[in-house]
Amino acid sequence: MHSLSLLALLPLVSAHGHVRNVLADSKWYTGWDSAYKYQTPIPTTVGWQADNLDNGFVAPDAFATVDIVCHKSAKSNGAYVTANAGSKVTFYWDTWPVSHKGPVINYIASCNGDCDTVTPSSLLWTKLDQGGWISGSNPGTWVTDTLVSSNFSASTTIPANLKAGSYVIRHEIIALHSAGSTNGAQAYPQCVNFKIGGSGTASLSGGVAATSFYKADDPGILFNLYTAFTSYTIPGPAVGTIKKREEREHSRKFL
Ligand SMILES: *[C@@H]1O[C@H](CO)[C@@H](O)[C@H](O)[C@H]1NC(C)=O
Ligand SMILES: [Cu+2]
């Protein structure tokens, strides 16, 4: 692509948001910005790169494809956040439109080795935590409003006794402003590499492929914000459990 058409793309790029920074254990890391695609070489970042040049979304008709894992044509981009089990991690978007209300969800998967060589479709995910509807309706107050009023940030906590190793956290906003129509929901996933330290002994179990997270007609995917409602069902698997090495027959909620 030559530079003239690049310039033409720039106004589009500012319309939505991307995970610009990640903060963990008091250290800042660079997330991902589609503008990096045009730098030679592409700078290494903790955020996975993807071909979402307009900061765009994955639509429900692609929820069963590899695009939903870490976004379109995603791949690990060379760097890792270094954090200990039990640490808080904060994802900073550069901006987020207030109209794009919906759930914010975090998942984690083990790379079983080097995250840089892992294929997205091989990752098995455990849901770490989730937030969605807070109050009101039509459209109501949502965790995305909290994200906007918190300097476009949202946090998660690495499970305290997770064993050390390389992991990917998949941070995601699902925008519902058009979700009253079939194929109208918008998933904005961003994968981030972690080298998790500490002396934890627990491993993830029961993880699922991202291609099985959501269906186009899930109640939390096909959902009309612009009507009166009193509840909202966050889509995807239940918040996960991890198993302690010493007592594999028991499992424990993360939070
Ligand atoms: C807001 O977030 C950005 C990172 O996206 C950070 O550089 C900045 O310091 C934050 N501002 C405040 C007031 O915390
Ligand atoms: Cu939009």
Coordinates of C-alpha atoms and ligand atoms in Angstrom, one line a residue:
M1 CA 0.0 0.0 0.0
H2 CA 1.5 3.4 -0.9
S3 CA 1.5 6.4 1.3
L4 CA -1.3 8.3 -0.3
S5 CA -3.9 5.6 0.6
L6 CA -2.3 5.4 4.0
L7 CA -3.1 9.0 4.6
A8 CA -6.7 8.4 3.5
L9 CA -7.0 5.7 6.2
L10 CA -5.9 7.9 9.0
P11 CA -9.3 9.5 9.8
L12 CA -10.8 6.0 10.1
V13 CA -8.1 4.9 12.5
S14 CA -9.2 7.5 15.0
A15 CA -12.8 6.4 15.1
H16 CA -12.5 3.4 17.5
G17 CA -9.9 2.4 20.1
H18 CA -7.1 0.1 20.6
V19 CA -5.1 -1.1 23.7
R20 CA -2.3 1.4 23.7
N21 CA -0.7 0.5 26.9
V22 CA -0.6 -2.2 29.6
L23 CA 0.4 -1.5 33.2
A24 CA 1.6 -4.3 35.5
D25 CA 3.7 -4.3 38.7
S26 CA 4.3 -0.5 38.1
K27 CA 5.7 -1.0 34.7
W28 CA 4.3 0.3 31.4
Y29 CA 4.3 -1.6 28.2
T30 CA 3.2 -0.8 24.6
G31 CA 0.0 -2.6 23.6
W32 CA -0.7 -2.6 19.9
D33 CA -1.5 0.2 17.3
S34 CA -2.4 -0.7 13.7
A35 CA -0.2 2.2 12.6
Y36 CA 2.8 0.0 13.6
K37 CA 2.0 -2.2 10.6
Y38 CA 3.5 0.6 8.4
Q39 CA 6.8 0.8 10.3
T40 CA 9.9 -1.1 9.2
P41 CA 10.6 -3.1 11.1
I42 CA 7.3 -3.4 13.0
P43 CA 8.2 -2.6 16.6
T44 CA 7.9 -5.5 19.1
T45 CA 5.0 -5.0 21.5
V46 CA 3.4 -7.1 24.3
G47 CA 0.1 -6.7 22.4
W48 CA -0.4 -9.1 19.5
Q49 CA -0.5 -7.5 16.1
A50 CA -3.5 -7.9 13.8
D51 CA -4.9 -6.7 10.5
N52 CA -7.6 -4.5 12.1
L53 CA -6.4 -1.4 10.3
D54 CA -9.5 0.6 11.1
N55 CA -9.4 -0.4 14.8
G56 CA -12.4 -2.5 13.7
F57 CA -14.3 -5.4 15.2
V58 CA -15.1 -9.1 14.7
A59 CA -18.7 -9.6 13.8
P60 CA -20.9 -12.6 15.0
D61 CA -20.7 -14.2 11.5
A62 CA -16.9 -14.7 12.3
F63 CA -17.3 -15.9 15.9
A64 CA -16.6 -19.5 14.8
T65 CA -13.5 -18.5 12.8
V66 CA -9.9 -17.9 14.0
D67 CA -10.5 -14.1 13.8
I68 CA -12.3 -14.2 17.1
V69 CA -9.3 -15.6 19.0
C70 CA -7.0 -12.5 18.9
H71 CA -8.5 -10.5 16.0
K72 CA -7.9 -10.7 12.2
S73 CA -4.7 -12.3 11.1
A74 CA -3.3 -12.0 14.6
K75 CA 0.1 -13.1 15.7
S76 CA 2.3 -12.6 18.7
N77 CA 4.5 -9.6 18.4
G78 CA 7.7 -10.4 20.2
A79 CA 7.4 -8.9 23.7
Y80 CA 6.0 -9.9 27.1
V81 CA 4.6 -8.3 30.2
T82 CA 6.5 -9.5 33.2
A83 CA 4.3 -9.9 36.2
N84 CA 3.8 -12.1 39.2
A85 CA 0.9 -14.3 40.0
G86 CA -1.6 -12.3 42.0
S87 CA -0.6 -9.0 40.3
K88 CA -3.1 -6.5 39.0
V89 CA -2.9 -5.8 35.2
T90 CA -4.5 -2.7 33.7
F91 CA -5.3 -2.4 30.0
Y92 CA -5.4 1.2 28.7
W93 CA -7.3 1.9 25.5
D94 CA -6.4 5.1 23.7
T95 CA -10.0 6.1 23.5
W96 CA -13.5 4.5 23.5
P97 CA -16.8 5.8 22.2
V98 CA -19.4 6.2 24.9
S99 CA -22.0 4.8 22.5
H100 CA -20.2 1.5 22.3
K101 CA -21.6 0.0 25.5
G102 CA -21.3 -3.6 26.5
P103 CA -19.3 -6.2 28.5
V104 CA -15.6 -6.2 29.2
I105 CA -14.2 -9.7 29.5
N106 CA -10.7 -11.1 30.3
Y107 CA -9.5 -14.7 29.4
I108 CA -6.2 -16.4 30.0
A109 CA -4.5 -19.3 28.1
S110 CA -1.2 -21.1 28.7
C111 CA 1.2 -21.0 25.7
N112 CA 2.7 -24.3 27.0
G113 CA 6.1 -22.8 25.9
D114 CA 6.9 -19.8 23.8
C115 CA 3.9 -17.5 23.0
D116 CA 5.7 -16.2 20.0
T117 CA 5.3 -19.5 18.1
V118 CA 1.9 -20.5 19.3
T119 CA -1.0 -20.7 16.8
P120 CA -4.0 -18.8 18.0
S121 CA -6.4 -21.7 17.2
S122 CA -4.4 -23.9 19.6
L123 CA -5.0 -21.7 22.7
L124 CA -7.5 -23.0 25.3
W125 CA -9.0 -20.2 27.3
T126 CA -10.2 -19.8 30.9
K127 CA -12.4 -16.8 31.7
L128 CA -10.7 -14.7 34.3
D129 CA -13.4 -12.1 35.0
Q130 CA -16.1 -10.2 33.4
G131 CA -18.3 -7.1 33.7
G132 CA -21.4 -6.0 31.8
W133 CA -24.6 -4.2 32.7
I134 CA -24.5 -2.0 35.8
S135 CA -27.9 -0.2 36.0
G136 CA -30.7 1.4 34.0
S137 CA -31.7 0.6 30.5
N138 CA -32.3 2.2 27.1
P139 CA -29.3 2.1 27.0
G140 CA -28.3 2.1 30.8
T141 CA -24.9 2.2 32.4
W142 CA -22.3 -0.4 31.5
V143 CA -18.8 -1.3 32.5
T144 CA -17.6 0.4 29.3
D145 CA -18.8 3.7 30.9
T146 CA -16.5 2.8 33.8
L147 CA -13.7 2.2 31.4
V148 CA -14.3 5.5 29.7
S149 CA -14.3 7.4 33.0
S150 CA -11.2 5.5 34.2
N151 CA -8.9 7.0 31.5
F152 CA -10.1 4.3 29.1
S153 CA -8.8 1.6 31.3
A154 CA -9.9 -1.7 32.8
S155 CA -8.1 -4.1 35.1
T156 CA -7.9 -7.8 35.8
T157 CA -5.9 -9.8 38.4
I158 CA -3.6 -12.7 37.6
P159 CA -4.8 -15.7 39.7
A160 CA -2.7 -15.7 42.9
N161 CA -1.4 -19.3 42.8
L162 CA -1.1 -19.7 39.0
K163 CA 2.1 -21.5 38.2
A164 CA 4.9 -19.5 36.5
G165 CA 5.1 -19.6 32.7
S166 CA 4.1 -17.9 29.5
Y167 CA 0.5 -17.0 29.0
V168 CA -1.7 -14.9 26.8
I169 CA -4.4 -12.7 28.3
R170 CA -7.2 -12.0 25.9
H171 CA -8.8 -8.7 26.9
E172 CA -12.1 -7.9 25.1
I173 CA -14.8 -5.4 24.7
I174 CA -18.1 -6.4 23.1
A175 CA -20.0 -3.3 21.8
L176 CA -23.8 -3.7 21.7
H177 CA -25.0 -0.5 20.2
S178 CA -26.0 -2.3 17.0
A179 CA -26.6 -5.7 18.7
G180 CA -30.4 -5.5 18.4
S181 CA -30.0 -6.8 14.9
T182 CA -28.6 -10.1 13.9
N183 CA -24.8 -9.9 13.3
G184 CA -24.8 -6.4 14.9
A185 CA -22.6 -7.0 18.0
Q186 CA -19.0 -6.0 17.7
A187 CA -16.2 -7.9 19.4
Y188 CA -12.9 -6.1 20.0
P189 CA -10.4 -8.7 21.3
Q190 CA -6.7 -7.9 22.1
C191 CA -4.3 -10.5 23.1
V192 CA -1.3 -9.7 25.3
N193 CA 1.7 -11.9 26.1
F194 CA 2.7 -12.5 29.8
K195 CA 5.7 -14.1 31.5
I196 CA 4.2 -14.9 34.9
G197 CA 6.5 -15.4 37.8
G198 CA 6.1 -16.4 41.4
S199 CA 5.9 -19.8 43.2
G200 CA 2.3 -20.7 42.3
T201 CA 1.4 -24.3 41.7
A202 CA -2.0 -24.1 40.0
S203 CA -2.6 -24.8 36.4
L204 CA -5.5 -23.8 34.1
S205 CA -8.0 -26.5 33.4
G206 CA -11.1 -26.8 31.4
G207 CA -10.1 -24.2 28.9
V208 CA -12.1 -23.8 25.7
A209 CA -11.2 -22.6 22.2
A210 CA -12.3 -19.0 21.5
T211 CA -14.2 -20.2 18.4
S212 CA -16.7 -21.8 20.8
F213 CA -17.2 -18.7 23.1
Y214 CA -20.1 -17.0 21.4
K215 CA -23.0 -17.7 19.1
A216 CA -24.8 -15.1 17.0
D217 CA -28.1 -15.7 18.8
D218 CA -26.7 -15.8 22.4
P219 CA -28.9 -13.6 24.7
G220 CA -25.8 -11.4 25.4
I221 CA -24.9 -11.1 21.7
L222 CA -28.3 -10.5 20.1
F223 CA -29.4 -7.8 22.5
N224 CA -31.3 -4.5 22.1
L225 CA -29.8 -1.7 24.2
Y226 CA -32.5 0.7 23.1
T227 CA -35.4 -0.8 25.0
A228 CA -36.4 -1.3 28.6
F229 CA -34.6 -4.3 30.2
T230 CA -33.7 -5.4 33.8
S231 CA -31.0 -7.9 33.2
Y232 CA -28.2 -8.9 30.8
T233 CA -26.4 -12.2 30.4
I234 CA -22.7 -11.8 29.7
P235 CA -21.9 -14.2 26.8
G236 CA -19.2 -16.9 26.8
P237 CA -18.2 -19.6 29.3
A238 CA -18.5 -19.3 33.0
V239 CA -15.7 -17.6 35.0
G240 CA -13.1 -20.4 35.2
T241 CA -11.5 -22.4 37.9
I242 CA -7.9 -23.5 38.4
K243 CA -6.7 -26.7 40.0
K244 CA -4.1 -26.8 42.7
R245 CA -1.5 -29.4 42.1
E246 CA -1.9 -30.9 45.6
E247 CA -5.7 -31.4 45.3
R248 CA -6.7 -31.9 41.8
E249 CA -10.1 -33.2 42.7
H250 CA -11.1 -29.8 44.0
S251 CA -11.3 -26.6 42.0
R252 CA -11.5 -23.1 43.1
K253 CA -13.1 -19.9 41.8
F254 CA -10.6 -17.3 40.7
L255 CA -12.3 -14.4 42.4
Ligands
LIG1 C1 -4.0 7.7 31.1 O1 -3.6 6.6 30.3 C2 -2.4 6.8 29.6 C3 -2.0 5.6 28.9 O2 -3.0 5.2 27.9 C4 -1.3 7.3 30.6 O3 -0.1 7.5 29.8 C5 -1.7 8.5 31.3 O4 -0.7 8.8 32.3 C6 -3.0 8.2 32.0 N1 -3.5 9.4 32.7 C7 -3.8 9.5 34.0 C8 -4.3 10.8 34.5 O5 -3.7 8.5 34.7
CU2 CU -18.1 1.9 16.1

